[in-house]
Coordinates of C-alpha atoms and ligand atoms in Angstrom, one line a residue:
X1 CA 120.8 53.7 197.6
X2 CA 120.0 50.2 196.6
X3 CA 121.0 49.1 193.0
X4 CA 119.5 45.6 193.2
X5 CA 118.1 43.9 190.6
X6 CA 114.3 43.9 190.7
X7 CA 112.3 40.8 188.8
X8 CA 112.0 42.1 185.1
X9 CA 108.8 43.8 184.9
X10 CA 105.9 42.3 182.1
X11 CA 107.2 42.8 178.1
X12 CA 105.3 44.7 176.8
X13 CA 102.3 42.6 175.4
X14 CA 101.7 41.3 171.8
X15 CA 98.6 43.9 171.4
X16 CA 100.2 46.7 173.5
X17 CA 97.3 48.8 175.7
X18 CA 96.1 52.1 174.5
X19 CA 98.9 55.0 175.2
X20 CA 100.5 57.5 173.5
X21 CA 103.8 55.8 172.9
X22 CA 105.5 54.4 169.3
X23 CA 107.6 51.4 169.5
X24 CA 110.2 51.3 172.2
X25 CA 113.4 53.1 171.4
X26 CA 116.2 51.5 169.3
X27 CA 118.6 52.2 172.4
X28 CA 116.8 52.9 175.7
X29 CA 119.9 54.1 177.1
X30 CA 120.3 57.0 174.3
X31 CA 119.7 60.4 175.4
X32 CA 117.9 62.4 172.5
X33 CA 119.5 65.8 172.4
X34 CA 116.1 67.5 171.4
X35 CA 114.8 67.1 174.5
X36 CA 118.2 67.0 176.8
X37 CA 119.7 70.2 178.4
X38 CA 123.2 70.9 175.7
X39 CA 125.9 69.6 178.3
X40 CA 123.8 66.4 179.7
X41 CA 125.9 63.4 178.4
X42 CA 126.3 59.8 179.3
X43 CA 129.9 59.1 180.8
X44 CA 132.4 56.3 180.4
X45 CA 130.3 54.6 183.4
X46 CA 127.2 54.8 181.8
X47 CA 126.1 57.4 184.4
X48 CA 124.6 60.7 183.4
X49 CA 126.2 64.1 184.3
X50 CA 124.9 67.9 183.5
X51 CA 127.4 70.7 183.6
X52 CA 130.3 67.9 184.2
X53 CA 129.0 66.3 187.3
X54 CA 127.2 62.8 187.4
X55 CA 123.5 62.6 189.1
X56 CA 124.4 60.6 191.7
X57 CA 126.4 63.3 193.1
X58 CA 124.0 65.7 192.4
X59 CA 121.2 63.1 194.2
X60 CA 123.5 62.9 197.2
X61 CA 124.1 66.4 197.6
X62 CA 120.7 68.1 196.9
X63 CA 118.5 65.5 197.2
X64 CA 115.4 64.2 195.0
X65 CA 113.2 65.1 193.6
X66 CA 115.0 68.1 192.4
X67 CA 115.2 70.0 189.0
X68 CA 118.6 70.8 187.3
X69 CA 119.0 73.6 185.4
X70 CA 122.0 73.6 182.5
X71 CA 123.2 77.3 183.3
X72 CA 125.2 76.9 179.9
X73 CA 122.4 76.0 177.7
X74 CA 120.1 78.7 179.3
X75 CA 122.4 81.6 178.6
X76 CA 123.2 79.9 175.2
X77 CA 119.4 79.5 174.6
X78 CA 118.5 83.5 176.1
X79 CA 121.6 84.5 173.5
X80 CA 119.9 82.8 170.3
X81 CA 116.6 84.5 170.8
X82 CA 118.9 87.6 171.4
X83 CA 120.7 87.6 168.6
X84 CA 118.2 86.5 166.2
X85 CA 116.2 89.6 166.5
X86 CA 119.1 91.6 166.8
X87 CA 118.9 95.0 167.8
X88 CA 115.5 96.5 166.2
X89 CA 113.6 94.5 168.3
X90 CA 113.2 93.2 172.0
X91 CA 112.9 89.9 173.7
X92 CA 111.3 89.5 176.6
X93 CA 112.0 86.6 178.8
X94 CA 108.1 85.2 180.0
X95 CA 108.9 85.0 183.8
X96 CA 105.7 82.9 184.7
X97 CA 107.6 80.0 182.7
X98 CA 110.1 80.0 185.5
X99 CA 111.8 83.1 187.6
X100 CA 114.3 83.1 190.5
X101 CA 116.6 85.8 190.6
X102 CA 119.9 84.1 189.6
X103 CA 117.6 83.7 186.4
X104 CA 116.8 87.6 186.5
X105 CA 120.4 88.1 186.5
X106 CA 121.4 85.7 183.6
X107 CA 118.8 87.4 181.7
X108 CA 119.9 90.8 182.4
X109 CA 123.7 89.9 181.9
X110 CA 122.8 88.1 178.5
X111 CA 120.7 91.6 177.6
X112 CA 117.1 90.0 177.3
X113 CA 114.0 91.8 178.7
X114 CA 111.7 90.6 181.0
X115 CA 107.8 90.1 181.0
X116 CA 105.8 89.7 184.7
X117 CA 102.1 89.4 185.2
X118 CA 102.4 89.7 189.1
X119 CA 103.4 91.6 191.9
X120 CA 105.6 88.7 193.4
X121 CA 107.2 88.6 189.8
X122 CA 108.0 92.2 189.7
X123 CA 109.2 92.4 193.2
X124 CA 111.8 89.3 192.1
X125 CA 112.6 91.2 189.2
X126 CA 113.7 94.5 190.8
X127 CA 115.0 92.4 193.3
X128 CA 117.6 91.2 191.5
X129 CA 118.8 94.3 189.5
X130 CA 116.4 94.1 186.2
X131 CA 116.1 98.0 185.4
X132 CA 112.3 98.5 185.7
X133 CA 112.4 100.2 181.9
X134 CA 113.3 96.9 180.9
X135 CA 109.9 95.3 182.3
X136 CA 106.5 94.3 180.9
X137 CA 103.4 94.0 183.4
X138 CA 101.2 91.5 182.0
X139 CA 97.7 90.2 183.4
X140 CA 93.7 90.3 182.6
X141 CA 92.9 91.0 186.6
X142 CA 95.8 93.7 188.0
X143 CA 95.1 95.1 191.4
X144 CA 95.3 98.4 192.4
X145 CA 98.2 97.7 194.2
X146 CA 99.8 96.0 191.0
X147 CA 99.4 98.7 188.8
X148 CA 101.0 101.5 191.7
X149 CA 103.6 99.3 192.0
X150 CA 104.6 99.0 188.6
X151 CA 103.8 102.7 188.0
X152 CA 106.2 103.6 191.0
X153 CA 108.8 101.6 190.0
X154 CA 109.1 102.6 186.7
X155 CA 108.3 99.9 184.5
X156 CA 109.0 100.1 180.8
X157 CA 105.0 99.1 179.8
X158 CA 102.0 98.0 181.3
X159 CA 100.0 95.5 178.6
X160 CA 96.2 96.9 179.1
X161 CA 94.0 93.9 179.0
X162 CA 90.2 95.7 179.2
X163 CA 88.4 99.0 179.2
X164 CA 88.4 99.3 182.7
X165 CA 92.1 99.0 183.1
X166 CA 92.4 101.5 180.5
X167 CA 90.8 103.8 182.9
X168 CA 92.3 102.2 186.2
X169 CA 96.0 103.2 184.7
X170 CA 95.3 106.2 183.4
X171 CA 94.2 107.5 187.0
X172 CA 96.9 105.6 188.4
X173 CA 99.5 107.2 186.6
X174 CA 97.9 110.6 186.6
X175 CA 97.2 110.6 190.3
X176 CA 101.1 109.9 190.7
X177 CA 102.1 112.2 188.5
X178 CA 103.1 110.5 185.7
X179 CA 102.5 109.2 181.8
X180 CA 103.3 105.5 181.8
X181 CA 103.7 103.9 178.7
X182 CA 101.2 101.4 177.6
X183 CA 100.5 98.5 174.8
X184 CA 96.9 97.2 174.4
X185 CA 96.5 93.7 174.4
X186 CA 94.0 92.3 171.5
X187 CA 93.0 89.0 170.7
X188 CA 93.1 88.7 167.0
X189 CA 90.8 85.6 166.5
X190 CA 93.2 82.9 165.7
X191 CA 92.8 79.2 167.0
X192 CA 96.2 78.0 167.8
X193 CA 96.8 74.3 167.8
X194 CA 97.4 73.2 171.3
X195 CA 95.7 72.7 174.4
X196 CA 92.5 75.0 175.2
X197 CA 93.4 75.5 178.1
X198 CA 96.8 77.2 176.6
X199 CA 95.1 78.8 173.5
X200 CA 94.5 82.3 174.4
X201 CA 93.6 83.9 170.8
X202 CA 90.0 82.7 169.9
X203 CA 87.8 85.6 171.3
X204 CA 85.6 83.0 173.8
X205 CA 88.2 84.0 176.3
X206 CA 89.4 86.2 179.1
X207 CA 92.3 87.7 177.8
X208 CA 92.4 90.3 175.7
X209 CA 89.9 93.1 173.9
X210 CA 89.1 91.6 170.6
X211 CA 89.7 93.4 167.2
X212 CA 86.7 91.5 165.4
X213 CA 83.9 93.8 166.5
X214 CA 85.8 96.8 166.6
X215 CA 86.5 96.7 170.4
X216 CA 90.1 97.1 170.2
X217 CA 89.9 99.9 168.2
X218 CA 87.9 101.4 170.5
X219 CA 90.4 100.8 173.3
X220 CA 92.9 102.8 171.4
X221 CA 90.8 105.4 171.0
X222 CA 90.2 105.9 174.6
X223 CA 93.7 105.5 175.6
X224 CA 94.7 107.8 173.2
X225 CA 92.4 110.4 174.8
X226 CA 93.8 109.6 178.5
X227 CA 96.5 111.9 179.8
X228 CA 98.0 109.5 182.1
X229 CA 98.6 107.1 178.7
X230 CA 101.2 107.1 176.1
X231 CA 100.0 104.5 174.1
X232 CA 103.5 102.5 172.6
X233 CA 101.6 99.9 170.8
X234 CA 99.6 96.7 170.4
X235 CA 100.3 93.4 172.0
X236 CA 98.9 90.1 170.8
X237 CA 99.6 86.6 172.3
X238 CA 98.1 83.5 170.6
X239 CA 98.6 80.8 173.0
X240 CA 101.5 78.5 174.2
X241 CA 103.4 75.2 172.9
X242 CA 102.8 76.3 169.3
X243 CA 104.8 74.7 166.3
X244 CA 103.0 76.0 163.7
X245 CA 104.0 79.6 162.6
X246 CA 100.4 80.3 160.7
X247 CA 99.1 81.5 163.7
X248 CA 101.8 84.1 164.3
X249 CA 101.7 85.0 160.7
X250 CA 97.9 85.8 160.8
X251 CA 98.4 87.5 164.1
X252 CA 100.9 89.7 162.8
X253 CA 99.0 90.8 159.8
X254 CA 95.8 91.4 161.6
X255 CA 98.3 93.7 164.3
X256 CA 99.1 95.5 161.3
X257 CA 96.2 96.1 160.2
X258 CA 95.4 97.7 163.0
X259 CA 98.0 100.1 163.4
X260 CA 97.2 101.1 159.8
X261 CA 93.7 101.6 160.4
X262 CA 94.7 103.9 164.1
X263 CA 96.8 105.9 161.7
X264 CA 94.2 106.7 159.0
X265 CA 92.0 107.5 162.4
X266 CA 93.9 109.5 164.5
X267 CA 97.1 110.2 162.2
X268 CA 99.3 108.5 164.8
X269 CA 101.6 105.5 163.6
X270 CA 102.3 103.5 166.9
X271 CA 106.0 102.7 167.1
X272 CA 106.1 99.1 168.7
X273 CA 104.2 95.5 168.2
X274 CA 104.6 92.4 170.6
X275 CA 103.6 89.2 169.2
X276 CA 104.0 87.5 172.6
X277 CA 105.3 83.8 173.1
X278 CA 104.0 80.5 172.9
X279 CA 106.5 78.8 171.0
X280 CA 106.8 75.1 171.3
X281 CA 109.8 72.8 172.6
X282 CA 110.4 69.0 172.0
X283 CA 109.1 67.0 175.1
X284 CA 109.9 64.3 173.1
X285 CA 111.9 62.7 170.3
X286 CA 108.7 63.3 168.1
X287 CA 108.4 67.1 168.5
X288 CA 110.0 69.5 166.0
X289 CA 110.5 73.0 167.2
X290 CA 111.4 75.9 164.9
X291 CA 115.2 77.6 165.8
X292 CA 114.6 81.1 167.5
X293 CA 116.5 82.6 163.8
X294 CA 113.9 81.1 161.8
X295 CA 111.3 82.7 163.9
X296 CA 112.8 86.2 163.7
X297 CA 112.8 85.6 160.4
X298 CA 109.5 84.1 159.7
X299 CA 108.1 87.4 162.1
X300 CA 110.3 90.3 160.7
X301 CA 109.2 89.4 156.9
X302 CA 105.8 89.4 157.8
X303 CA 105.8 92.7 159.7
X304 CA 107.8 94.3 157.2
X305 CA 105.8 93.3 154.2
X306 CA 102.7 93.9 155.8
X307 CA 104.0 97.5 156.9
X308 CA 105.1 98.4 153.1
X309 CA 101.3 97.5 151.4
X310 CA 100.0 99.7 154.3
X311 CA 102.7 102.3 153.9
X312 CA 103.2 102.5 157.5
X313 CA 106.9 102.6 159.3
X314 CA 107.7 99.1 160.3
X315 CA 107.3 99.4 164.3
X316 CA 109.7 97.8 166.7
X317 CA 109.0 94.2 167.2
X318 CA 109.2 92.5 170.2
X319 CA 108.5 88.4 171.7
X320 CA 108.1 87.0 174.6
X321 CA 109.4 83.6 174.9
X322 CA 109.5 81.6 178.3
X323 CA 109.1 77.8 177.6
X324 CA 111.3 78.4 174.8
X325 CA 114.3 79.7 177.1
X326 CA 113.7 77.8 179.8
X327 CA 111.9 74.6 179.2
X328 CA 114.7 72.6 177.7
X329 CA 117.5 73.6 180.1
X330 CA 116.4 71.6 183.0
X331 CA 115.2 68.1 184.0
X332 CA 113.6 66.3 187.1
X333 CA 115.6 63.8 189.0
X334 CA 113.7 61.4 190.7
X335 CA 114.4 58.6 192.5
X336 CA 112.6 55.1 192.0
X337 CA 110.5 53.6 194.9
X338 CA 107.6 51.1 194.3
X339 CA 107.8 49.6 190.9
X340 CA 104.2 47.6 190.4
X341 CA 104.1 45.3 187.1
X342 CA 100.4 44.9 185.9
X343 CA 100.3 42.3 183.7
X344 CA 99.0 42.6 179.7
X345 CA 99.3 46.3 180.9
X346 CA 102.2 48.1 181.7
X347 CA 104.3 48.6 184.6
X348 CA 103.6 51.5 187.6
X349 CA 107.2 53.2 188.4
X350 CA 106.6 55.4 191.7
X351 CA 109.0 58.2 192.3
X352 CA 109.5 60.6 195.2
X353 CA 107.9 63.4 194.0
X354 CA 104.5 63.8 191.4
X355 CA 101.7 66.1 190.5
X356 CA 103.0 68.3 192.8
X357 CA 106.6 69.0 190.9
X358 CA 104.8 68.4 187.6
X359 CA 101.3 69.5 187.0
X360 CA 101.2 69.7 183.5
X361 CA 100.8 66.0 182.5
X362 CA 97.6 65.7 184.8
X363 CA 96.5 69.2 183.7
X364 CA 96.8 69.5 180.3
X365 CA 97.8 65.8 178.9
X366 CA 101.4 66.8 178.4
X367 CA 103.6 64.3 177.1
X368 CA 107.0 63.4 178.7
X369 CA 110.0 61.5 178.2
X370 CA 112.0 59.7 180.7
X371 CA 115.4 57.9 181.2
X372 CA 117.5 55.9 183.6
X373 CA 120.2 58.2 184.4
X374 CA 122.3 56.8 187.3
X375 CA 123.6 54.0 185.0
X376 CA 123.0 52.2 181.6
X377 CA 121.0 49.1 181.4
X378 CA 121.1 45.8 178.6
X379 CA 117.7 44.7 179.8
X380 CA 115.1 44.4 177.2
X381 CA 112.7 47.8 177.5
X382 CA 109.4 47.8 179.5
X383 CA 106.2 50.0 179.0
X384 CA 105.9 52.4 182.1
X385 CA 103.9 54.9 183.2
X386 CA 105.9 56.7 186.0
X387 CA 103.5 58.2 188.9
X388 CA 104.0 60.1 191.7
X389 CA 103.5 60.1 195.3
X390 CA 100.3 61.8 195.9
X391 CA 96.6 60.7 196.8
X392 CA 95.6 60.9 193.4
X393 CA 95.5 58.0 190.4
X394 CA 95.8 60.9 187.9
X395 CA 99.3 61.9 189.6
X396 CA 100.9 60.9 186.4
X397 CA 103.9 62.4 185.7
X398 CA 105.3 60.2 181.7
X399 CA 102.4 58.8 180.7
X400 CA 103.7 56.1 178.5
X401 CA 107.5 55.4 178.1
X402 CA 110.0 52.4 177.8
X403 CA 112.4 51.6 180.4
X404 CA 115.1 49.1 181.1
X405 CA 113.1 46.2 182.7
X406 CA 115.8 46.1 185.6
X407 CA 114.7 49.1 186.9
X408 CA 115.0 48.4 190.4
X409 CA 114.0 50.8 193.6
X410 CA 116.9 53.2 194.1
X411 CA 117.7 53.8 190.4
X412 CA 117.6 57.8 189.3
X413 CA 115.5 58.5 186.3
X414 CA 115.3 61.8 185.0
X415 CA 112.6 63.6 183.2
X416 CA 113.9 66.3 180.9
X417 CA 112.3 69.5 179.6
X418 CA 110.8 70.3 182.7
X419 CA 112.5 73.5 182.8
X420 CA 109.2 75.9 182.2
X421 CA 106.0 75.7 183.8
X422 CA 106.7 72.9 186.4
X423 CA 109.1 74.6 189.7
X424 CA 106.5 77.6 188.5
X425 CA 103.1 75.8 188.8
X426 CA 104.4 73.6 191.9
X427 CA 102.3 73.1 195.1
X428 CA 102.2 71.7 198.3
X429 CA 99.6 69.4 197.7
X430 CA 99.7 66.6 200.4
X431 CA 102.3 68.8 202.0
X432 CA 104.8 68.0 199.7
X433 CA 107.6 70.3 200.3
X434 CA 108.4 71.9 196.6
X435 CA 111.5 70.6 195.4
X436 CA 114.7 73.1 194.8
X437 CA 116.2 74.2 191.9
X438 CA 120.1 73.5 191.1
X439 CA 121.9 75.4 188.4
X440 CA 124.8 73.7 187.0
X441 CA 127.3 74.9 185.3
X442 CA 131.3 73.9 184.4
X443 CA 131.8 71.6 187.0
X444 CA 130.0 73.7 189.9
X445 CA 126.4 73.1 191.2
X446 CA 124.5 75.7 193.6
X447 CA 120.8 76.1 194.8
X448 CA 119.1 78.6 193.3
X449 CA 116.0 78.1 194.8
X450 CA 116.0 75.7 198.2
X451 CA 114.1 72.9 199.1
X452 CA 111.0 73.6 201.0
X453 CA 111.3 72.2 204.3
X454 CA 108.6 71.1 206.9
X455 CA 109.5 74.3 209.2
X456 CA 108.3 76.8 206.1
X457 CA 105.0 74.9 206.3
X458 CA 104.5 75.2 210.1
X459 CA 105.3 78.8 209.2
X460 CA 102.7 79.4 206.9
X461 CA 100.3 77.4 209.4
X462 CA 99.7 80.2 212.0
X463 CA 96.2 78.1 213.2
Ligands
LIG501 N1 103.2 86.4 177.0 C1 101.8 86.3 177.3 C2 101.3 87.4 177.5 C3 102.0 85.0 177.9 O1 100.5 84.8 178.6 C4 102.6 83.8 177.8 C5 102.5 82.8 178.5 C6 103.8 84.1 177.4 C7 104.0 85.2 176.9 C8 104.7 83.0 177.5 O2 104.2 81.5 176.5 P1 105.4 80.6 176.5 O3 106.6 81.2 175.3 O4 106.0 80.3 177.7 O5 104.7 79.7 176.1 N2 101.2 77.1 182.4 C9 101.1 76.6 180.7 C10 101.8 77.8 179.8 C11 101.0 78.8 180.1 C12 101.1 80.0 179.3 C13 100.5 81.2 179.9 N3 101.3 82.5 179.2 C14 101.7 75.3 180.6 O6 102.8 74.9 181.2 O7 102.0 74.5 179.4

């Protein structure tokens, strides 16, 4: 691995090009604890370590690109959510953010439940020993096979997403001689302040059943008449990467209003509400996420207040954080390849991965930060765009960031906060081999999802 000096890229121009960045950081070597996992630190030599192991040794042993997850941090965050919500509430980790058998075991040990949204996620959860009654099954178009698998394995709840599914789940449960515990997912009509593709509570989209025009009340009416279903509650998920609690509060209020209407019409008090996931994390130093205890307090207070006003027993609350638990606990480690300074614009830094290991920048215009982690540098910061090795100019990992201007091929750089929706949305585009996920804890590193190999690619190609 060469560490030779590279001719410095252009200093940032007097008038900077368009971009997301603010000023260069005071210290380009500093690691903001808001965006880096808990045990990440710079050692005396200037190299960054996680769980007590330096990145050079990690790159040597596991290769790059690779995701490194700080197990201590993951467990601490899972525990913080569990503790914040206490015994009267349940925390379902949203497996879509990132799921593997090790993750399932950590969640189980830390007392969390699990939300899955496909047969594959359910199989992974069950195979790692998550008790079925602690699993919630989601999805807007569950197949008959998936519904059957979920009911046969005894999942704690299925979240119903359409009128057709109400009938389908009831029918399958009945034919299996059982009664399935279910919730109904409603769309509460909130415009969450996040990217359009990840907002889910406005009415014009594919998820849930609308509250506004009486559809949700009708769904409850039908579910209550079907023998195969035990309706235990109402579910709402308003979107993802949200910082403002106002949307959750409106959702909680509207869900409680539905519970009151159900009580008035049917004389039934549904015992549970689920307020979904969606809490934002810090991708850059500009983001200020809420802590789990603040969220638990805010949601608990609003539900209690609304229930008192409606003279309802306070239902058991559950939440489904995915990103907020796993997101901050991992970083992606890349080796720097080609460096292309474009005078007056910025320097393009190519890494050995890209949109196949992190599609979020291309898909949602997501912002990330980045740091040189194999060493420190006193060189002037330069404005960079970190790009991948795929055949698209939109193959951007970090749109605008500052790295030292003596950055050289062979240096290791890391992008923090890539624990959520990066490996889980990774692809084989250009026949890239999906990177491994390595768990690091107390001086030990072990692969929890191995790197794909060319044999894996060829095994699928049976033509
Ligand atoms: N519950 C339900 C029903 C969901 O649909 C989701 C996420 C969650 C919980 C977890 O949300 P979280 O706490 O992770 O925000 N790929 C996108 C995010 C899609 C989220 C889909 N549903 C991204 O990379 O930003």
